[in-house]
Coordinates of C-alpha atoms and ligand atoms in Angstrom, one line a residue:
M173 CA -4.3 0.7 -20.2
N174 CA -6.8 3.1 -21.7
E175 CA -8.9 5.4 -19.5
S176 CA -12.2 3.8 -20.5
F177 CA -11.1 0.5 -19.2
K178 CA -10.0 1.6 -15.7
E179 CA -12.9 0.9 -13.5
N180 CA -13.9 4.4 -12.5
F181 CA -13.6 3.8 -8.8
D182 CA -11.5 6.5 -7.1
D183 CA -10.1 4.2 -4.5
F184 CA -9.5 0.8 -6.2
E185 CA -8.8 -0.9 -9.5
V186 CA -9.2 -4.6 -10.6
T187 CA -7.9 -6.1 -13.8
P188 CA -6.5 -9.5 -14.7
W189 CA -3.0 -8.0 -14.2
K190 CA -3.4 -5.5 -11.5
V191 CA -5.4 -5.2 -8.2
E192 CA -4.9 -2.0 -6.3
G193 CA -6.5 -0.2 -3.4
S194 CA -9.2 -1.4 -1.0
V195 CA -11.6 -3.4 -3.1
D196 CA -15.3 -2.8 -2.6
Y197 CA -16.7 -6.2 -3.6
A198 CA -20.3 -5.1 -3.7
R199 CA -19.5 -2.3 -6.2
L200 CA -17.3 -4.7 -8.2
I201 CA -20.3 -7.1 -8.6
K202 CA -22.3 -4.3 -10.1
K203 CA -19.5 -3.0 -12.3
F204 CA -18.6 -6.5 -13.7
G205 CA -22.3 -7.5 -13.9
T206 CA -21.9 -10.8 -11.9
Q207 CA -24.3 -12.2 -9.3
E208 CA -23.9 -12.3 -5.6
I209 CA -23.8 -15.9 -4.1
T210 CA -27.1 -16.0 -2.2
N211 CA -27.9 -18.2 0.8
E212 CA -30.2 -20.1 -1.4
I213 CA -27.3 -21.1 -3.7
L214 CA -25.2 -22.0 -0.6
E215 CA -28.0 -24.3 0.6
K216 CA -28.2 -25.9 -2.8
I217 CA -24.4 -26.6 -2.7
E218 CA -24.7 -27.9 0.9
S219 CA -27.4 -30.3 -0.2
F220 CA -24.8 -32.0 -2.5
T221 CA -21.7 -31.6 -0.4
G222 CA -22.8 -32.0 3.1
E223 CA -21.2 -29.4 5.3
L224 CA -20.3 -26.1 3.5
H225 CA -16.6 -25.5 2.8
P226 CA -15.3 -22.7 5.1
L227 CA -14.3 -20.5 2.1
L228 CA -18.0 -20.6 1.1
K229 CA -19.3 -20.3 4.7
H230 CA -17.1 -17.3 5.3
K231 CA -18.2 -15.8 1.9
F232 CA -14.6 -15.6 0.7
F233 CA -16.3 -16.8 -2.5
F234 CA -18.9 -14.1 -3.0
S235 CA -19.8 -13.8 -6.6
H236 CA -20.7 -16.0 -9.6
R237 CA -22.0 -16.4 -13.1
D238 CA -24.5 -19.3 -13.7
L239 CA -23.6 -21.2 -10.6
D240 CA -27.3 -21.9 -10.1
W241 CA -27.5 -23.2 -13.7
I242 CA -24.6 -25.6 -13.3
L243 CA -26.0 -27.0 -10.0
N244 CA -29.3 -27.6 -11.7
K245 CA -27.5 -29.4 -14.5
Y246 CA -25.8 -31.6 -11.9
D247 CA -29.1 -32.2 -10.3
N248 CA -30.3 -33.5 -13.6
N249 CA -27.4 -35.9 -13.9
E250 CA -25.2 -33.7 -16.2
K251 CA -21.8 -33.7 -14.6
F252 CA -19.5 -30.7 -14.9
Y253 CA -15.8 -30.2 -15.4
L254 CA -13.8 -27.8 -13.3
Y255 CA -11.3 -25.5 -15.0
T256 CA -8.8 -23.2 -13.2
G257 CA -5.2 -22.0 -13.9
R258 CA -2.0 -20.3 -13.1
G259 CA 0.1 -17.6 -14.9
P260 CA 3.6 -18.7 -14.0
S261 CA 5.1 -15.3 -13.2
G262 CA 7.0 -16.5 -10.1
M263 CA 6.5 -18.6 -7.1
V264 CA 3.1 -19.5 -5.7
H265 CA 1.8 -17.6 -2.6
L266 CA -1.0 -18.4 -0.2
G267 CA -3.5 -16.2 -2.1
H268 CA -3.2 -18.4 -5.2
L269 CA -3.9 -21.4 -3.1
M270 CA -7.4 -20.1 -2.1
P271 CA -9.2 -20.9 -5.4
W272 CA -7.3 -24.1 -5.7
F273 CA -8.4 -25.3 -2.2
L274 CA -12.0 -24.8 -3.2
T275 CA -11.4 -26.5 -6.6
K276 CA -10.0 -29.5 -4.8
H277 CA -13.1 -29.6 -2.5
L278 CA -15.4 -29.3 -5.5
Q279 CA -13.5 -32.1 -7.3
D280 CA -13.9 -34.4 -4.3
K281 CA -17.5 -33.6 -3.7
F282 CA -18.8 -33.6 -7.3
D283 CA -16.3 -36.1 -8.6
S284 CA -15.4 -33.7 -11.3
N285 CA -12.6 -33.8 -13.9
L286 CA -10.3 -30.8 -13.7
L287 CA -8.4 -29.0 -16.4
F288 CA -5.6 -26.8 -15.0
Q289 CA -4.1 -24.4 -17.5
I290 CA -0.7 -22.8 -17.1
T291 CA -0.4 -19.7 -19.2
D292 CA 3.3 -19.5 -19.8
D293 CA 2.7 -17.5 -23.0
E294 CA 0.6 -14.9 -21.1
K295 CA 3.3 -14.3 -18.5
F296 CA 6.0 -14.0 -21.3
L297 CA 3.9 -11.6 -23.3
F298 CA 2.7 -9.5 -20.4
G299 CA 5.9 -9.4 -18.3
N300 CA 9.7 -8.9 -18.5
Q301 CA 11.0 -12.4 -18.0
T302 CA 12.7 -14.6 -20.6
L303 CA 11.0 -17.8 -21.8
D304 CA 13.7 -19.8 -19.9
E305 CA 12.9 -18.0 -16.6
I306 CA 9.2 -18.7 -17.1
K307 CA 9.9 -22.4 -17.9
K308 CA 11.5 -22.7 -14.4
N309 CA 8.5 -21.1 -12.8
V310 CA 6.2 -23.5 -14.7
Y311 CA 7.9 -26.5 -13.1
E312 CA 7.9 -25.0 -9.6
N313 CA 4.2 -24.1 -9.9
I314 CA 3.3 -27.6 -11.1
L315 CA 4.7 -28.9 -7.8
D316 CA 2.3 -26.6 -5.9
I317 CA -0.6 -27.7 -8.0
I318 CA 0.1 -31.3 -7.4
A319 CA 0.7 -30.7 -3.6
I320 CA -2.9 -29.4 -3.3
G321 CA -3.9 -33.0 -3.6
F322 CA -6.0 -33.1 -6.8
K323 CA -7.0 -36.6 -8.0
K324 CA -4.4 -37.9 -10.4
S325 CA -6.9 -39.8 -12.5
K326 CA -9.2 -36.8 -12.9
T327 CA -6.8 -33.9 -13.3
K328 CA -4.9 -32.8 -16.4
I329 CA -2.4 -29.9 -16.5
I330 CA -2.2 -28.0 -19.8
I331 CA 0.9 -25.9 -20.5
N332 CA 0.0 -23.5 -23.3
S333 CA 3.3 -23.5 -25.2
R334 CA 3.7 -27.3 -24.8
H335 CA 0.1 -28.3 -25.6
I336 CA -0.7 -25.7 -28.2
K337 CA -1.7 -28.3 -30.8
H338 CA -4.6 -29.2 -28.6
L339 CA -5.7 -25.6 -28.2
Y340 CA -5.0 -23.9 -31.5
S341 CA -7.9 -24.8 -33.7
T342 CA -10.5 -23.9 -31.0
S343 CA -8.6 -20.7 -30.3
L344 CA -9.0 -19.8 -34.0
E345 CA -12.8 -20.3 -33.8
I346 CA -12.8 -18.0 -30.8
A347 CA -10.4 -15.3 -32.1
K348 CA -12.3 -15.0 -35.4
R349 CA -15.4 -13.9 -33.4
I350 CA -13.8 -11.2 -31.2
T351 CA -13.1 -7.8 -32.6
F352 CA -10.2 -5.6 -31.6
S353 CA -12.7 -3.0 -30.4
T354 CA -14.3 -5.6 -28.0
A355 CA -10.9 -6.7 -26.7
K356 CA -9.9 -3.1 -26.2
S357 CA -13.0 -2.3 -24.1
V358 CA -12.7 -5.5 -22.0
F359 CA -8.9 -5.5 -21.5
G360 CA -7.9 -1.9 -22.0
F361 CA -5.5 -2.7 -24.9
T362 CA -4.0 0.4 -26.6
N363 CA -2.0 1.1 -29.7
S364 CA 1.2 0.5 -27.8
T365 CA 0.1 -3.0 -26.5
N366 CA 2.2 -5.7 -28.1
I367 CA 0.2 -7.8 -30.6
G368 CA 0.9 -11.0 -28.7
M369 CA -1.1 -9.7 -25.7
I370 CA -3.9 -8.7 -28.0
G371 CA -4.0 -12.2 -29.5
F372 CA -3.7 -14.1 -26.1
P373 CA -7.2 -14.0 -24.6
P374 CA -8.7 -16.8 -26.8
L375 CA -6.1 -19.2 -25.4
Q376 CA -7.4 -18.7 -21.9
A377 CA -10.9 -19.3 -23.2
V378 CA -10.2 -22.7 -24.9
P379 CA -10.3 -24.9 -21.8
C380 CA -13.9 -23.7 -21.2
F381 CA -14.7 -25.7 -24.4
L382 CA -12.2 -28.6 -24.3
P383 CA -14.4 -30.7 -22.0
S384 CA -17.2 -30.7 -24.7
I385 CA -14.6 -31.7 -27.3
I386 CA -13.2 -34.5 -25.1
E387 CA -16.6 -35.8 -24.1
G388 CA -18.1 -35.4 -27.6
K389 CA -21.2 -33.7 -26.2
P390 CA -22.0 -30.3 -24.6
T391 CA -20.4 -30.4 -21.1
P392 CA -20.8 -27.8 -18.4
V393 CA -17.7 -26.1 -17.0
L394 CA -17.3 -24.3 -13.7
I395 CA -14.3 -22.0 -13.1
P396 CA -13.2 -21.2 -9.6
A397 CA -10.9 -18.2 -9.6
A398 CA -10.5 -14.8 -7.9
I399 CA -12.6 -12.1 -9.5
D400 CA -9.7 -10.5 -11.3
Q401 CA -10.0 -13.2 -14.1
D402 CA -13.6 -12.3 -14.8
P403 CA -12.9 -10.2 -17.9
Y404 CA -11.7 -13.3 -19.7
W405 CA -14.9 -15.1 -19.0
R406 CA -17.1 -12.2 -20.1
L407 CA -15.5 -12.4 -23.5
T408 CA -15.7 -16.2 -23.6
R409 CA -19.4 -16.2 -22.6
D410 CA -20.2 -13.7 -25.4
I411 CA -19.0 -16.1 -28.1
A412 CA -19.6 -19.6 -26.5
E413 CA -23.1 -20.3 -28.0
K414 CA -22.1 -18.9 -31.4
I415 CA -19.6 -21.8 -31.7
G416 CA -21.9 -24.4 -30.2
F417 CA -20.8 -24.6 -26.6
Y418 CA -22.3 -23.9 -23.2
K419 CA -21.3 -20.6 -21.6
P420 CA -18.8 -21.4 -18.8
A421 CA -20.0 -20.8 -15.2
Q422 CA -17.8 -19.1 -12.6
I423 CA -17.4 -18.9 -8.9
H424 CA -15.4 -15.8 -7.9
S425 CA -13.3 -15.3 -4.7
K426 CA -12.1 -12.1 -3.0
F427 CA -8.4 -11.5 -2.7
L428 CA -6.3 -12.6 0.2
P429 CA -4.9 -9.2 1.2
S430 CA -1.4 -8.0 1.2
L431 CA 0.5 -8.5 4.5
Q432 CA 1.7 -5.0 4.5
T433 CA -0.7 -2.5 3.2
I434 CA -4.2 -2.4 1.7
G435 CA -4.3 -4.3 -1.6
K436 CA -3.9 -7.9 -2.6
M437 CA -1.1 -10.3 -1.8
S438 CA 1.2 -10.0 -4.8
S439 CA 4.2 -12.0 -6.1
S440 CA 5.7 -8.8 -7.6
S441 CA 6.2 -7.4 -4.0
P442 CA 7.6 -10.4 -2.1
E443 CA 7.3 -8.8 1.3
T444 CA 3.5 -8.6 0.9
A445 CA 3.1 -12.3 0.4
I446 CA 3.9 -15.7 2.0
F447 CA 5.2 -18.1 -0.6
T448 CA 4.9 -21.8 -0.4
T449 CA 8.7 -22.0 -0.9
D450 CA 9.5 -19.5 1.9
E451 CA 11.8 -20.7 4.8
T452 CA 10.3 -20.7 8.3
K453 CA 12.4 -17.7 9.4
I454 CA 11.2 -15.6 6.5
V455 CA 7.5 -16.5 7.2
E456 CA 7.9 -15.5 10.8
E457 CA 9.6 -12.2 9.8
K458 CA 6.9 -11.3 7.3
I459 CA 4.2 -12.0 9.9
S460 CA 5.9 -10.0 12.6
N461 CA 6.0 -7.0 10.2
A462 CA 2.4 -7.5 9.1
F463 CA -0.2 -4.7 8.9
T464 CA -2.9 -5.1 11.6
G465 CA -6.1 -3.3 12.6
G466 CA -4.6 -2.7 16.1
Q467 CA -4.2 0.5 18.1
P468 CA -0.7 2.1 18.3
T469 CA -0.2 1.2 22.0
I470 CA -1.3 -1.7 24.2
S471 CA -3.2 0.5 26.6
L472 CA -5.2 2.0 23.7
Q473 CA -5.8 -1.4 22.3
K474 CA -7.2 -2.5 25.7
K475 CA -9.3 0.6 26.0
L476 CA -10.6 1.0 22.4
G477 CA -10.2 -2.5 20.8
G478 CA -8.9 -3.2 17.3
N479 CA -10.5 -3.3 13.9
P480 CA -10.4 -6.8 12.4
S481 CA -12.0 -5.7 9.2
V482 CA -8.8 -4.0 8.0
C483 CA -6.4 -6.5 9.6
S484 CA -4.3 -8.7 7.3
V485 CA -3.5 -11.1 10.2
F486 CA -7.1 -11.5 11.1
S487 CA -8.0 -12.2 7.4
Y488 CA -5.3 -14.9 7.1
L489 CA -6.4 -16.6 10.2
K490 CA -10.1 -16.4 9.2
Y491 CA -9.7 -17.7 5.6
L492 CA -6.9 -20.2 6.2
F493 CA -6.8 -21.5 9.7
D494 CA -9.6 -20.5 12.1
T495 CA -12.8 -22.4 12.2
P496 CA -15.9 -20.1 11.8
A497 CA -16.5 -20.3 15.5
E498 CA -12.9 -19.5 16.4
S499 CA -12.9 -16.6 14.0
N500 CA -16.1 -15.1 15.5
E501 CA -14.6 -15.4 18.9
R502 CA -11.3 -13.8 17.8
E503 CA -13.3 -10.9 16.3
L504 CA -15.3 -10.2 19.4
K505 CA -12.2 -10.4 21.7
C506 CA -10.3 -8.0 19.4
R507 CA -13.1 -5.4 19.1
S508 CA -13.6 -5.4 22.9
G509 CA -9.8 -4.9 23.6
N510 CA -9.3 -8.3 25.0
L511 CA -6.8 -9.5 22.4
L512 CA -3.5 -8.0 21.4
C513 CA -2.0 -8.0 17.9
G514 CA 1.0 -9.9 19.2
E515 CA -1.2 -12.8 20.2
C516 CA -2.8 -13.0 16.7
K517 CA 0.6 -12.7 15.0
H518 CA 1.8 -15.6 17.2
D519 CA -1.2 -17.8 16.2
L520 CA -0.7 -17.0 12.5
S521 CA 3.0 -17.6 12.7
D522 CA 2.5 -21.0 14.3
D523 CA -0.3 -22.0 11.9
S524 CA 1.5 -20.7 8.8
T525 CA 4.9 -22.3 9.5
A526 CA 3.2 -25.7 10.2
F527 CA 1.2 -25.4 7.0
I528 CA 4.2 -24.4 4.9
S529 CA 6.4 -27.1 6.2
M530 CA 3.7 -29.8 5.5
F531 CA 3.1 -28.3 2.0
Q532 CA 6.8 -28.3 1.2
K533 CA 7.0 -32.0 2.0
R534 CA 4.1 -32.5 -0.4
R535 CA 5.9 -30.5 -3.1
E536 CA 8.9 -32.8 -2.7
K537 CA 6.8 -35.9 -3.2
A538 CA 5.1 -34.2 -6.2
K539 CA 8.4 -34.3 -8.1
D540 CA 8.0 -38.1 -8.7
I541 CA 4.5 -37.8 -10.3
V542 CA 4.7 -34.7 -12.5
S543 CA 4.2 -36.6 -15.7
D544 CA 1.0 -38.4 -14.4
F545 CA -0.7 -35.0 -14.3
M546 CA 0.2 -33.8 -17.8
Y547 CA -2.4 -33.4 -20.5
S548 CA -2.1 -36.1 -23.2
E549 CA 0.7 -35.6 -25.7
E550 CA -1.1 -37.6 -28.4
S551 CA -2.9 -35.8 -31.2
Ligands
TYM842 P1 -2.6 -16.0 -11.6 O1 -1.4 -16.8 -11.7 O2 -2.5 -14.5 -11.5 O3 -3.5 -16.4 -10.3 C1 -3.8 -17.8 -10.1 C2 -5.1 -17.9 -9.4 O4 -5.0 -17.2 -8.1 C3 -6.0 -16.1 -8.0 N1 -5.4 -15.1 -7.2 C4 -5.7 -14.8 -5.9 N2 -6.7 -15.4 -5.2 C5 -6.9 -14.9 -3.9 N3 -6.1 -13.9 -3.4 C6 -5.1 -13.4 -4.1 N4 -4.3 -12.4 -3.5 C7 -4.9 -13.8 -5.5 N5 -4.0 -13.5 -6.4 C8 -4.3 -14.3 -7.5 C9 -6.3 -15.8 -9.5 O5 -7.6 -15.2 -9.6 C10 -6.2 -17.1 -10.2 O6 -7.4 -17.8 -10.0 N6 -4.4 -15.8 -16.3 C11 -4.4 -16.5 -15.1 C12 -4.1 -18.0 -15.3 C13 -5.3 -18.8 -15.8 C14 -6.5 -19.0 -15.0 C15 -7.3 -19.8 -15.9 C16 -6.9 -18.6 -13.8 C17 -5.4 -19.5 -17.0 N7 -6.7 -20.1 -17.0 C18 -8.6 -20.2 -15.4 C19 -8.1 -19.0 -13.3 C20 -9.0 -19.8 -14.1 C21 -3.4 -16.0 -14.1 O7 -2.4 -15.3 -14.5 O8 -3.6 -16.3 -12.8

């Protein structure tokens, strides 16, 4: 990556392919030029959905582009599509599930159609795996997507290499309007970047416009994803109106942190992440070795209290399992020295193993209905 692209933060870096360091989300909003999700927007969402989803209430989703615009459209009887995706670089971990949980909630509450893109081409071009290895990941990842519980009649999965005939002509319209110079400054491509990578971004942009093509009229699209994907949408938004479409709106999440150090949960370092395919024993082991905000000894913990704001175990409980009230209580007890790390690890271990075993059953059931979720094969 070239130097101009690296976000000039000394202590962290966020790109679609790499998240490192302790991310300062307020600074990231300024750098990326997105908007903070205000209480006013949350109230507006609540007026449509009833109670706010915990991921919104806890501000795990913290930033957006045009979310207010798309809610106003909905208010004026213009329904929106949801669009999200997965780059099949390996198995799915709990971090990936976070944007998908919110996507399912939004699908249920707004009765939205969902396009789910699988960028097998991206992961081939940007990584070291063979096409055959990636194909296996695609199948495994589809089981996870279905296990989330999206509505069969309103969800279509697009696999780039398989459904390319539905994407190609729109990708040409997009590609023609993006210069190499723009792609370099948004993605940090250099002279040694392979040309497949340089040509890839329009393909991730296409599903932002497919709903308008399917519906035969301009159709708003909302993309739930972690903020690492934002560079793609910056580029897409630049050209959208030039080719007659609405700009896609986004709702961005933070990253579920790594279990071991500061940074995001990542499939390239398996010990930092809990995968949906992990066995119970492995999940328990990973949690028992997790990084916490605790003091080095029990007596110091009781005397000084811990620091939940840097604790991976606290984050997992907060974003995945605790209710907002439980999380507040846990935080107070930890800070005041009335809670030991072992107790939180025990809670997380119980909750995670129960969740993973339930999720694995749903993955098994998903095997029978894969074809129901596929995007149309017809031309
Ligand atoms: P991928 O496979 O890297 O990630 C899939 C989704 O998970 C989010 N994510 C995380 N969220 C919370 N905590 C984490 N630790 C974490 N790690 C990853 C990502 O932001 C993403 O939403 N190029 C994309 C695939 C894609 C896509 C899309 C994603 C194609 N079209 C539209 C979102 C929306 C990719 O490789 O995602």
